[in-house]
Coordinates of C-alpha atoms in Angstrom, one line a residue:
Chain Z
X1 CA -42.1 19.3 48.4
X2 CA -40.6 22.4 49.3
X3 CA -37.3 23.0 50.9
X4 CA -37.1 22.8 54.5
X5 CA -35.9 26.1 56.4
X6 CA -34.8 26.8 59.9
X7 CA -35.6 29.7 61.8
X8 CA -32.8 29.4 64.3
X9 CA -30.3 27.3 62.1
X10 CA -27.5 28.1 64.6
X11 CA -28.9 25.7 67.1
X12 CA -28.3 22.7 64.6
X13 CA -24.4 22.9 65.6
X14 CA -25.8 21.5 68.9
X15 CA -27.1 18.4 67.4
X16 CA -23.7 16.1 68.1
X17 CA -25.1 16.5 71.7
X18 CA -27.8 13.8 70.7
X19 CA -25.0 11.4 70.7
X20 CA -24.5 11.9 74.4
X21 CA -27.0 9.0 75.1
X22 CA -24.5 6.7 73.7
X23 CA -22.0 7.8 76.5
X24 CA -24.3 8.1 79.3
X25 CA -26.5 5.4 80.6
X26 CA -28.9 7.6 81.8
X27 CA -29.6 5.5 85.0
X28 CA -27.8 5.2 88.2
X29 CA -24.6 3.6 88.1
X30 CA -23.1 1.1 90.9
X31 CA -19.8 -0.2 91.2
X32 CA -19.6 -4.0 90.9
X33 CA -16.5 -5.8 91.6
X34 CA -15.8 -7.6 88.3
X35 CA -18.1 -7.9 85.2
X36 CA -16.0 -10.8 83.5
X37 CA -18.2 -13.6 84.4
X38 CA -21.2 -11.5 84.3
X39 CA -23.9 -13.6 82.6
X40 CA -24.5 -12.3 79.2
X41 CA -27.8 -10.7 78.8
X42 CA -28.9 -10.0 75.2
X43 CA -32.4 -8.4 76.4
X44 CA -30.4 -6.0 78.8
X45 CA -28.3 -5.2 75.7
X46 CA -31.1 -4.5 73.3
X47 CA -32.7 -2.5 76.0
X48 CA -29.5 -0.5 76.3
X49 CA -29.4 0.2 72.8
X50 CA -33.4 1.1 72.6
X51 CA -33.0 3.6 75.7
X52 CA -29.9 5.3 74.1
X53 CA -31.8 5.6 70.7
X54 CA -34.7 7.1 72.8
X55 CA -32.7 9.5 74.6
X56 CA -30.9 10.5 71.2
X57 CA -34.0 11.0 69.4
X58 CA -35.5 12.9 72.2
X59 CA -32.5 15.2 72.0
X60 CA -32.3 15.3 68.5
X61 CA -36.2 16.5 68.5
X62 CA -35.6 18.9 71.0
X63 CA -32.8 20.6 69.3
X64 CA -34.7 20.7 66.0
X65 CA -37.8 21.9 67.5
X66 CA -35.6 24.6 69.0
X67 CA -34.2 25.4 65.5
X68 CA -37.8 25.9 64.3
X69 CA -38.0 24.2 61.1
X70 CA -40.7 25.1 58.4
X71 CA -41.3 24.9 55.0
X72 CA -42.7 27.9 53.0
X73 CA -46.6 27.0 52.2
X74 CA -46.5 28.1 48.5
X75 CA -49.5 29.6 46.8
X76 CA -52.5 28.3 45.7
X77 CA -55.0 29.4 43.1
X78 CA -58.6 30.3 44.6
X79 CA -61.5 31.3 43.3
X80 CA -63.1 34.1 45.1
X81 CA -66.7 35.3 45.0
X82 CA -68.4 38.5 45.9
X83 CA -66.7 41.7 45.1
X84 CA -65.0 44.9 47.1
X85 CA -66.7 47.8 46.1
X86 CA -65.8 51.2 47.0
X87 CA -68.4 53.6 46.0
X88 CA -66.8 57.2 45.0
X89 CA -69.6 59.6 44.9
X90 CA -69.4 62.9 43.6
X91 CA -71.3 65.2 45.6
X92 CA -70.2 68.6 44.0
X93 CA -72.7 71.2 43.2
X94 CA -73.4 69.9 39.8
X95 CA -74.6 66.6 41.2
X96 CA -77.8 68.3 42.6
X97 CA -79.0 69.1 39.2
X98 CA -82.1 67.3 37.6
X99 CA -81.4 63.9 36.2
X100 CA -81.7 64.4 32.3
X101 CA -85.3 64.2 31.4
X102 CA -86.4 64.8 35.0
X103 CA -85.2 68.4 35.5
X104 CA -88.6 70.1 35.0
X105 CA -90.8 70.8 37.9
X106 CA -88.1 71.6 40.4
X107 CA -90.0 74.3 42.2
X108 CA -93.0 71.9 42.7
X109 CA -90.5 69.3 44.1
X110 CA -88.7 71.8 46.4
X111 CA -92.3 72.9 47.4
X112 CA -93.0 69.1 48.6
X113 CA -96.1 69.4 46.0
X114 CA -94.6 66.7 43.9
X115 CA -91.7 64.3 44.3
X116 CA -92.1 62.2 41.1
X117 CA -90.9 64.6 38.7
X118 CA -87.8 66.3 39.6
X119 CA -85.2 64.0 40.4
X120 CA -81.7 65.1 41.3
X121 CA -78.5 63.1 40.1
X122 CA -77.4 62.2 43.3
X123 CA -80.9 61.3 44.8
X124 CA -81.1 59.1 41.8
X125 CA -77.6 57.7 42.2
X126 CA -78.3 57.1 46.1
X127 CA -81.6 55.4 45.5
X128 CA -80.2 52.8 42.9
X129 CA -76.9 52.4 44.7
X130 CA -79.0 51.6 47.9
X131 CA -81.1 48.9 46.0
X132 CA -77.9 47.5 44.6
X133 CA -76.1 47.3 48.3
X134 CA -79.3 45.5 49.3
X135 CA -79.3 43.1 46.5
X136 CA -75.8 42.2 46.6
X137 CA -75.3 40.6 50.3
X138 CA -72.0 39.0 49.8
X139 CA -70.2 42.0 48.8
X140 CA -68.3 44.6 51.0
X141 CA -68.7 48.1 50.3
X142 CA -66.8 51.1 51.4
X143 CA -67.6 54.6 50.3
X144 CA -65.8 57.9 49.6
X145 CA -67.7 61.1 49.0
X146 CA -65.7 64.2 47.5
X147 CA -66.1 67.4 46.4
X148 CA -63.4 69.8 47.2
X149 CA -61.8 67.3 49.2
X150 CA -62.5 63.6 49.3
X151 CA -63.9 62.3 52.6
X152 CA -63.7 58.7 53.9
X153 CA -67.2 58.1 54.8
X154 CA -67.2 54.3 55.1
X155 CA -64.1 52.2 55.4
X156 CA -64.2 48.8 53.2
X157 CA -66.1 46.8 55.7
X158 CA -68.9 44.1 56.0
X159 CA -70.9 46.5 58.1
X160 CA -73.8 47.0 56.0
X161 CA -75.5 49.6 58.0
X162 CA -72.9 52.0 58.4
X163 CA -72.4 51.6 54.6
X164 CA -75.9 52.6 53.8
X165 CA -75.9 55.4 56.6
X166 CA -73.0 56.8 54.8
X167 CA -74.9 56.5 51.3
X168 CA -77.9 58.3 52.7
X169 CA -75.9 61.1 54.2
X170 CA -74.2 62.0 51.0
X171 CA -75.7 65.5 50.0
X172 CA -74.3 67.6 47.4
X173 CA -72.8 71.0 48.1
X174 CA -71.0 73.1 45.6
X175 CA -67.6 74.3 46.5
X176 CA -66.1 75.3 43.2
X177 CA -63.8 72.7 42.9
X178 CA -63.9 68.7 42.4
X179 CA -60.9 66.6 43.9
X180 CA -61.4 63.7 41.7
X181 CA -57.9 62.5 41.7
X182 CA -57.6 62.4 45.3
X183 CA -60.8 60.8 45.9
X184 CA -59.7 57.9 43.8
X185 CA -56.4 57.8 45.4
X186 CA -58.3 57.7 48.7
X187 CA -60.7 54.9 47.3
X188 CA -57.7 52.9 46.1
X189 CA -56.1 53.3 49.6
X190 CA -59.0 51.2 50.9
X191 CA -57.6 48.4 49.4
X192 CA -54.6 48.8 50.8
X193 CA -53.4 45.8 53.0
X194 CA -56.3 43.7 52.1
X195 CA -55.7 40.4 50.8
X196 CA -57.0 40.2 47.2
X197 CA -59.4 37.6 47.8
X198 CA -62.4 39.4 45.6
X199 CA -63.2 41.4 42.5
X200 CA -61.9 44.9 43.4
X201 CA -64.1 47.9 42.1
X202 CA -64.3 51.4 42.3
X203 CA -67.8 52.5 41.3
X204 CA -67.3 56.1 40.5
X205 CA -70.5 58.1 40.1
X206 CA -69.8 61.4 38.8
X207 CA -71.2 63.7 36.4
X208 CA -67.2 64.3 35.5
X209 CA -67.0 68.1 36.2
X210 CA -63.4 67.3 37.4
X211 CA -59.9 67.4 35.8
X212 CA -57.1 65.1 36.6
X213 CA -53.9 66.4 36.6
X214 CA -51.0 64.4 34.7
X215 CA -48.8 63.8 37.5
X216 CA -51.9 62.5 39.1
X217 CA -53.0 60.4 36.2
X218 CA -49.6 58.9 36.4
X219 CA -50.0 58.0 40.4
X220 CA -53.6 56.6 39.8
X221 CA -52.2 54.4 37.1
X222 CA -49.6 53.1 39.4
X223 CA -51.9 52.9 42.0
X224 CA -54.6 51.0 40.1
X225 CA -52.1 48.5 38.8
X226 CA -50.6 48.0 42.2
X227 CA -54.5 47.2 43.6
X228 CA -55.6 45.5 40.8
X229 CA -58.8 47.4 40.7
X230 CA -61.4 47.8 38.3
X231 CA -62.8 51.2 37.7
X232 CA -66.3 52.0 36.7
X233 CA -67.6 55.3 35.8
X234 CA -71.3 56.0 36.0
X235 CA -71.8 58.9 34.3
X236 CA -74.5 60.7 35.6
X237 CA -75.7 63.0 32.6
X238 CA -77.6 65.8 33.3
X239 CA -79.7 68.0 30.8
X240 CA -76.9 70.3 29.6
X241 CA -74.0 67.8 29.6
X242 CA -72.9 66.0 26.4
X243 CA -72.0 62.4 26.1
X244 CA -68.6 61.2 26.7
X245 CA -68.8 58.8 24.2
X246 CA -68.9 61.4 21.5
X247 CA -65.9 61.9 19.5
X248 CA -63.7 64.6 20.9
X249 CA -64.6 67.4 19.0
X250 CA -68.2 67.2 17.6
X251 CA -70.2 70.0 15.9
X252 CA -73.6 68.9 17.0
X253 CA -73.9 71.8 19.8
X254 CA -75.3 74.7 17.7
X255 CA -75.4 77.0 20.7
X256 CA -72.5 79.4 19.1
X257 CA -72.3 81.7 21.9
X258 CA -71.3 79.0 24.5
X259 CA -69.5 77.4 21.9
X260 CA -66.4 77.7 24.0
X261 CA -67.6 76.6 27.4
X262 CA -69.2 73.8 25.8
X263 CA -66.2 72.6 24.1
X264 CA -64.3 73.1 27.2
X265 CA -66.9 70.9 28.9
X266 CA -66.7 68.2 26.7
X267 CA -63.1 68.3 26.4
X268 CA -62.9 67.9 30.1
X269 CA -65.3 65.0 30.3
X270 CA -64.1 63.3 27.2
X271 CA -60.5 63.8 28.4
X272 CA -61.7 62.0 31.8
X273 CA -62.9 58.8 29.6
X274 CA -59.5 58.9 27.8
X275 CA -57.3 59.3 31.0
X276 CA -59.3 56.1 32.5
X277 CA -59.1 54.3 29.1
X278 CA -55.7 54.7 29.4
X279 CA -55.1 53.7 33.0
X280 CA -54.3 50.1 31.9
X281 CA -57.1 48.7 34.2
X282 CA -60.5 47.0 33.4
X283 CA -62.7 50.0 32.7
X284 CA -66.2 50.6 31.7
X285 CA -68.0 53.6 31.5
X286 CA -72.0 54.0 31.5
X287 CA -73.9 57.0 30.6
X288 CA -77.1 57.2 32.6
X289 CA -79.8 59.5 31.8
X290 CA -82.6 58.5 33.6
X291 CA -83.1 56.3 36.7
X292 CA -84.1 53.3 34.3
X293 CA -80.6 54.1 32.7
X294 CA -79.0 54.1 36.2
X295 CA -80.4 50.6 36.9
X296 CA -79.1 49.3 33.9
X297 CA -75.8 50.5 34.5
X298 CA -75.9 49.1 38.0
X299 CA -76.9 45.5 36.5
X300 CA -74.1 45.8 34.2
X301 CA -71.7 46.4 37.4
X302 CA -73.4 43.5 39.1
X303 CA -72.6 41.3 36.2
X304 CA -69.0 42.4 35.8
X305 CA -68.6 41.9 39.3
X306 CA -70.3 38.7 39.5
X307 CA -67.4 37.1 37.8
X308 CA -65.4 34.8 40.0
X309 CA -61.9 36.1 40.9
X310 CA -59.2 33.7 40.3
X311 CA -56.3 34.8 42.9
X312 CA -53.2 33.7 44.0
X313 CA -53.5 32.5 47.8
X314 CA -50.2 32.8 49.6
X315 CA -50.4 29.8 52.1
X316 CA -49.0 29.9 55.5
X317 CA -45.7 28.9 56.0
X318 CA -45.8 25.1 57.5
X319 CA -44.3 25.0 60.8
X320 CA -42.8 21.4 62.1
X321 CA -41.8 22.5 65.5
X322 CA -45.0 21.7 67.2
X323 CA -44.8 18.1 66.0
X324 CA -41.2 17.9 67.1
X325 CA -42.3 19.1 70.4
X326 CA -45.0 16.6 70.5
X327 CA -42.7 13.7 69.7
X328 CA -40.2 15.0 72.3
X329 CA -42.7 15.2 74.9
X330 CA -43.6 11.5 74.0
X331 CA -40.1 10.6 74.1
X332 CA -39.6 12.1 77.5
X333 CA -42.5 10.5 79.0
X334 CA -41.1 7.1 77.7
X335 CA -37.7 8.0 79.2
X336 CA -39.3 9.4 82.7
X337 CA -40.8 6.0 82.8
X338 CA -37.4 4.4 82.5
X339 CA -35.7 6.7 84.9
X340 CA -38.7 5.9 87.3
X341 CA -37.7 2.2 86.9
X342 CA -34.3 2.6 87.3
X343 CA -32.5 0.7 90.6
X344 CA -32.2 3.6 93.4
X345 CA -30.7 1.4 95.7
X346 CA -28.8 -1.8 95.1
X347 CA -30.5 -4.2 97.4
X348 CA -33.8 -6.1 97.1
Chain K
X1 CA -11.3 -7.9 121.8
X2 CA -13.0 -10.5 119.8
X3 CA -13.0 -14.2 119.7
X4 CA -9.5 -15.8 119.0
X5 CA -8.7 -17.7 116.0
X6 CA -7.5 -21.2 116.8
X7 CA -6.3 -22.0 113.6
X8 CA -5.1 -25.6 113.7
X9 CA -2.6 -27.4 111.2
X10 CA -2.1 -31.2 110.5
X11 CA 1.8 -30.8 109.8
X12 CA 4.7 -30.5 111.9
X13 CA 6.2 -27.3 111.6
X14 CA 9.9 -27.2 111.7
X15 CA 12.5 -25.0 113.6
X16 CA 13.4 -24.9 117.0
X17 CA 11.3 -21.8 118.3
X18 CA 9.0 -23.1 121.0
X19 CA 5.3 -22.5 120.3
X20 CA 2.0 -24.0 120.6
X21 CA 1.9 -26.5 117.6
X22 CA 3.4 -29.9 117.7
X23 CA 6.7 -29.5 116.1
X24 CA 9.1 -32.2 114.1
X25 CA 12.1 -31.2 116.5
X26 CA 13.1 -32.8 119.7
X27 CA 12.0 -30.7 122.8
X28 CA 9.5 -29.8 125.5
X29 CA 6.1 -31.3 124.1
X30 CA 3.3 -33.4 125.0
X31 CA 3.6 -35.8 122.1
X32 CA 6.1 -38.6 123.0
X33 CA 8.8 -38.8 120.4
X34 CA 11.0 -41.6 121.5
X35 CA 12.9 -43.3 124.5
X36 CA 16.6 -42.5 124.7
X37 CA 19.1 -43.3 126.9
X38 CA 19.9 -40.8 129.9
X39 CA 23.2 -40.0 128.0
X40 CA 21.6 -38.8 125.3
X41 CA 19.0 -36.5 126.8
X42 CA 20.2 -36.2 130.6
X43 CA 16.9 -34.9 131.8
X44 CA 16.1 -37.3 134.8
X45 CA 12.7 -35.7 135.1
X46 CA 11.5 -37.5 132.1
X47 CA 12.8 -40.8 133.3
X48 CA 10.7 -43.7 132.0
X49 CA 10.7 -46.1 135.0
X50 CA 9.0 -49.1 133.5
X51 CA 11.5 -49.1 130.4
X52 CA 14.2 -49.1 132.7
X53 CA 13.2 -51.6 134.9
X54 CA 12.4 -53.8 132.1
X55 CA 16.1 -53.1 130.6
X56 CA 18.0 -56.3 131.3
X57 CA 21.3 -54.6 131.0
X58 CA 20.0 -51.9 133.7
X59 CA 20.3 -48.8 131.5
X60 CA 18.3 -45.6 132.2
X61 CA 15.7 -44.6 129.7
X62 CA 14.5 -41.2 129.4
X63 CA 11.2 -40.2 127.2
X64 CA 12.0 -37.7 124.5
X65 CA 9.0 -35.3 123.2
X66 CA 8.5 -33.3 120.2
X67 CA 9.0 -29.5 120.9
X68 CA 5.9 -27.7 120.4
X69 CA 7.3 -25.3 118.1
X70 CA 6.3 -22.0 116.6
X71 CA 5.9 -21.2 112.9
X72 CA 5.0 -18.2 110.8
X73 CA 1.5 -17.2 109.9
X74 CA 1.6 -15.0 106.7
X75 CA -1.3 -13.0 104.9
X76 CA -1.4 -12.3 101.4
X77 CA -3.6 -9.4 100.5
X78 CA -5.2 -8.9 97.2
X79 CA -5.4 -5.1 97.2
X80 CA -6.7 -4.5 93.5
X81 CA -9.5 -2.4 92.7
X82 CA -12.4 -4.9 93.0
X83 CA -11.3 -5.0 96.9
X84 CA -12.4 -1.6 97.2
X85 CA -16.0 -3.1 96.6
X86 CA -18.6 -2.1 99.0
X87 CA -21.9 -4.0 99.1
X88 CA -23.4 -4.5 102.3
X89 CA -19.9 -4.7 104.0
X90 CA -16.7 -2.8 102.9
X91 CA -14.8 -5.7 101.4
X92 CA -11.6 -3.9 102.4
X93 CA -12.7 -3.6 105.9
X94 CA -13.6 -7.2 106.1
X95 CA -10.0 -8.1 104.9
X96 CA -8.8 -5.8 107.5
X97 CA -10.8 -7.5 110.3
X98 CA -9.6 -11.1 109.5
X99 CA -5.8 -9.9 108.9
X100 CA -6.1 -8.0 112.4
X101 CA -7.8 -10.9 114.2
X102 CA -5.3 -13.2 112.9
X103 CA -2.5 -11.0 114.3
X104 CA -3.9 -10.9 117.6
X105 CA -4.4 -14.8 117.4
X106 CA -0.8 -15.4 116.0
X107 CA 0.8 -13.3 118.7
X108 CA -1.4 -15.3 121.4
X109 CA -0.1 -18.5 120.0
X110 CA 3.5 -17.1 119.9
X111 CA 3.7 -17.6 116.3
X112 CA 5.3 -14.8 113.9
X113 CA 2.9 -12.7 111.7
X114 CA 3.6 -11.0 108.6
X115 CA 1.6 -9.3 105.8
X116 CA 2.2 -8.7 102.4
X117 CA -0.1 -6.7 100.1
X118 CA -0.3 -6.7 96.1
X119 CA -2.0 -5.6 93.3
X120 CA 0.1 -5.5 90.2
X121 CA 2.8 -4.6 92.3
X122 CA 3.8 -5.5 95.8
X123 CA 2.8 -2.7 98.1
X124 CA 5.2 -1.3 100.3
X125 CA 3.1 0.5 102.7
X126 CA 1.0 -3.0 103.2
X127 CA 4.1 -5.0 103.9
X128 CA 4.8 -6.1 107.4
X129 CA 7.7 -8.7 108.0
X130 CA 7.2 -11.8 109.9
X131 CA 8.1 -11.5 113.4
X132 CA 6.4 -12.2 116.8
X133 CA 5.1 -8.7 117.6
X134 CA 2.5 -7.5 120.2
X135 CA 1.2 -4.7 118.4
X136 CA 1.0 -6.1 114.9
X137 CA -2.9 -6.0 115.0
X138 CA -2.7 -2.2 115.7
X139 CA -0.1 -1.9 112.5
X140 CA -2.8 -3.9 110.8
X141 CA -5.4 -1.8 112.0
X142 CA -3.9 1.5 111.1
X143 CA -2.4 0.5 107.9
X144 CA -4.7 -1.5 106.2
X145 CA -7.4 1.0 107.2
X146 CA -5.6 3.7 105.2
X147 CA -4.8 1.4 102.2
X148 CA -7.0 2.3 99.2
X149 CA -7.2 -0.7 96.7
X150 CA -6.4 0.3 93.0
X151 CA -5.0 -1.6 90.0
X152 CA -6.7 -4.1 87.7
X153 CA -4.7 -7.2 88.4
X154 CA -3.3 -9.1 91.4
X155 CA -0.5 -10.5 89.3
X156 CA 1.9 -8.8 92.4
X157 CA 0.8 -11.7 94.8
X158 CA 3.1 -14.1 92.6
X159 CA 6.0 -12.0 93.1
X160 CA 5.4 -12.1 96.8
X161 CA 6.2 -15.9 96.7
X162 CA 10.1 -15.7 96.9
X163 CA 9.8 -13.5 99.8
X164 CA 7.7 -15.7 102.1
X165 CA 9.6 -17.8 104.4
X166 CA 11.5 -20.8 103.5
X167 CA 9.8 -23.2 106.2
X168 CA 6.6 -24.3 105.7
X169 CA 4.1 -21.6 106.9
X170 CA 0.4 -21.1 107.4
X171 CA -0.4 -18.8 104.5
X172 CA -3.7 -16.8 104.2
X173 CA -4.6 -15.4 100.9
X174 CA -7.2 -13.1 101.1
X175 CA -9.1 -11.9 97.9
X176 CA -12.2 -12.2 96.1
X177 CA -10.4 -14.4 93.7
X178 CA -11.9 -12.5 90.6
X179 CA -8.5 -13.5 88.6
X180 CA -8.3 -14.6 84.9
X181 CA -8.2 -18.5 84.5
X182 CA -5.1 -20.1 85.8
X183 CA -3.8 -17.4 87.9
X184 CA -5.4 -18.8 90.8
X185 CA -3.6 -22.4 90.0
X186 CA -0.3 -20.5 89.3
X187 CA -0.2 -18.7 92.9
X188 CA -1.1 -22.3 94.4
X189 CA 1.4 -24.1 92.5
X190 CA 4.1 -21.4 93.9
X191 CA 2.7 -21.8 97.2
X192 CA 2.5 -25.5 97.1
X193 CA 4.8 -26.0 99.9
X194 CA 3.0 -23.7 102.2
X195 CA -0.3 -24.6 104.2
X196 CA -2.6 -22.1 102.2
X197 CA -5.9 -20.9 103.5
X198 CA -7.6 -19.1 100.7
X199 CA -10.2 -16.6 101.9
X200 CA -12.6 -16.0 99.4
X201 CA -14.6 -12.5 100.1
X202 CA -18.0 -12.1 98.7
X203 CA -20.9 -10.1 99.6
X204 CA -24.6 -10.6 99.4
X205 CA -24.9 -7.6 97.4
X206 CA -23.2 -8.9 94.8
X207 CA -24.9 -12.4 94.5
X208 CA -27.8 -13.1 96.4
X209 CA -29.1 -10.0 98.0
X210 CA -29.7 -8.4 94.2
X211 CA -32.2 -5.7 93.4
X212 CA -35.6 -7.5 92.3
X213 CA -36.1 -5.6 89.4
X214 CA -35.4 -2.1 87.4
X215 CA -32.6 -0.5 85.3
X216 CA -28.9 0.1 86.8
X217 CA -25.7 0.4 85.3
X218 CA -22.9 -1.6 86.7
X219 CA -19.5 -0.3 86.4
X220 CA -16.4 -3.0 86.4
X221 CA -14.2 -1.5 89.5
X222 CA -11.0 -2.9 87.6
X223 CA -11.8 -2.1 83.9
X224 CA -14.2 0.9 84.5
X225 CA -16.1 -0.5 81.6
X226 CA -19.9 -0.5 82.6
X227 CA -22.9 -2.3 81.5
X228 CA -26.7 -1.6 81.1
X229 CA -28.9 -4.2 83.2
X230 CA -32.2 -4.8 83.5
X231 CA -32.5 -6.7 87.0
X232 CA -35.3 -9.4 86.8
X233 CA -35.8 -12.5 87.8
X234 CA -34.2 -14.5 85.0
X235 CA -31.2 -12.3 85.3
X236 CA -31.0 -12.6 89.2
X237 CA -30.8 -16.4 88.7
X238 CA -28.3 -16.2 86.0
X239 CA -26.2 -13.9 88.4
X240 CA -26.3 -16.5 91.4
X241 CA -25.6 -19.3 89.1
X242 CA -22.5 -17.5 88.1
X243 CA -21.3 -16.6 91.6
X244 CA -22.0 -20.2 92.8
X245 CA -19.8 -21.4 89.8
X246 CA -16.9 -19.0 90.7
X247 CA -17.0 -20.5 94.5
X248 CA -17.0 -23.9 92.9
X249 CA -14.1 -23.2 90.8
X250 CA -11.9 -21.8 93.6
X251 CA -12.9 -24.7 95.4
X252 CA -11.9 -27.5 92.8
X253 CA -8.7 -25.4 92.1
X254 CA -7.7 -25.7 95.6
X255 CA -8.7 -29.2 96.2
X256 CA -6.3 -30.1 93.4
X257 CA -3.5 -28.6 95.7
X258 CA -4.9 -29.7 99.0
X259 CA -6.5 -26.5 100.2
X260 CA -9.7 -25.8 101.1
X261 CA -11.0 -22.2 100.6
X262 CA -12.9 -20.4 103.5
X263 CA -15.8 -18.3 102.0
X264 CA -17.0 -15.4 104.0
X265 CA -20.5 -14.2 102.9
X266 CA -20.7 -10.6 104.1
X267 CA -18.9 -9.9 107.5
X268 CA -16.2 -11.7 109.2
X269 CA -17.3 -14.0 112.2
X270 CA -14.1 -15.4 113.8
X271 CA -16.3 -18.2 115.2
X272 CA -16.9 -19.4 111.3
X273 CA -13.4 -19.6 111.0
X274 CA -12.7 -21.5 114.1
X275 CA -15.5 -24.1 112.6
X276 CA -13.5 -24.1 109.2
X277 CA -10.2 -25.0 110.9
X278 CA -12.1 -27.9 113.1
X279 CA -13.5 -29.4 109.7
X280 CA -10.3 -28.8 107.8
X281 CA -8.3 -32.0 108.8
X282 CA -11.1 -34.1 107.3

């Protein structure tokens, strides 16, 4: 049992008013020349006590109710199902490049002769994400698209049409700069003010062409910790990108002339991987080289988010004023009946 | 002017003031007292011819009568708080009516009339020394109309007794007699040589005309204490029984001193009092 609190505790000072019915009868008083030989009537005396008690109780109830007593509801551990997923979709120019292994025959594809061979990274991502969304009706989706600046495409809602339309509208466009940090911050902002009832997941679909400044890293780390969100990076790997899972400096790229750029590229992506790893939140990275790989990655996401979330649900505080007002009303009805029964005129 | 009260007494008032009732002194009256010789009562109009003729010595005999004497009618009025009770009638108003009517009647009979009022103390403002005064009833009407009863006792009535006339008088004690046990007896003992008419004032509202049912609080006018009552048939019967018992007690105490209380239920009716005086002799 938790402690009882009062919202208007000052009113409790008026509680001695509840003793008033002991002083006053509450019914009309008549003069009588003398009561010394008035017959003793135990029933009347008990009624008097009862009515005083009723009156006192009624006043006490009203005063207590006016003081609005409540107890803190405490918290309860609940198991949440479903997930809140914010898809952070990279729509930078590099995302329009072909998926690894599907890069050939681009001209045919652009001429409309063939659509089975060439598959851009963003297209593949869109298709699979849509399927994923349709498979998971219990989840809540939101979407942020970003290239040079993050765009809040769809807020975190249960409105599926909105989310799907947002997904379909995502087209890549090169602007030369990728605002990954701000996009993640915006995605995290979606969770702001929402009760933590489900697994929170930020699904970053990117090919990793971005840098996060050390200051932003710090901010993101704090935000992730605060929102208790998970991060999954689906690394859409193109033909020319290296694996993020390789060691930092690998010598397996033989193109000497481009050694510097390769190094920088990989360093960049690897650093993103490292940065995410150091965020202190559940983080997983999937490398996706094909649509098949994409599906596998999505399945892994589904597995991760299918785990039930245990969360502390803060119960609303229990307000007792209503019960007290109800009791006071009942007592008032009883007292009104007694008042109705009072003798108004001393005559038969 | 309402009906006069023809109070009657079965004793002979003393004194030599001519009045309406047969006294104990010799004088002009209608009741034969004795035959005396003319030289003792030189009033030839009362000459008893038969007795004079029968006398072998030829003396003249004259009839002697009892003097029709006036006496004093005193009213002792209880003005404690309970007398302010207003039921169907104002109790003080009833007391005033009785006193007023007695004042008129006393003057008509040539008797002296006086009033004393007391609660715990003797009230100077409610005191009229005994005297034959045509306007005494007006005094009663004005003064007793202004008098507000107060106080929780009528003990002052006892202190009036020494101020009453020494000769036997007709004393009306007007009160509701809601007194502590023994107080009535004490007063009657002090008034024993007077002819006392206890006038017991009652009101239907306090005894028989009670509300049928419901809740109320009753306030004792003398002590100020109140009590909660649930009026119902059972309680009504109990109250009526208590009032009847009270009347009985007053009657019993009075009887022990040879008095008979006159009970006023509600308003005062002089005819009832005349009837009372007719019956009282028995």
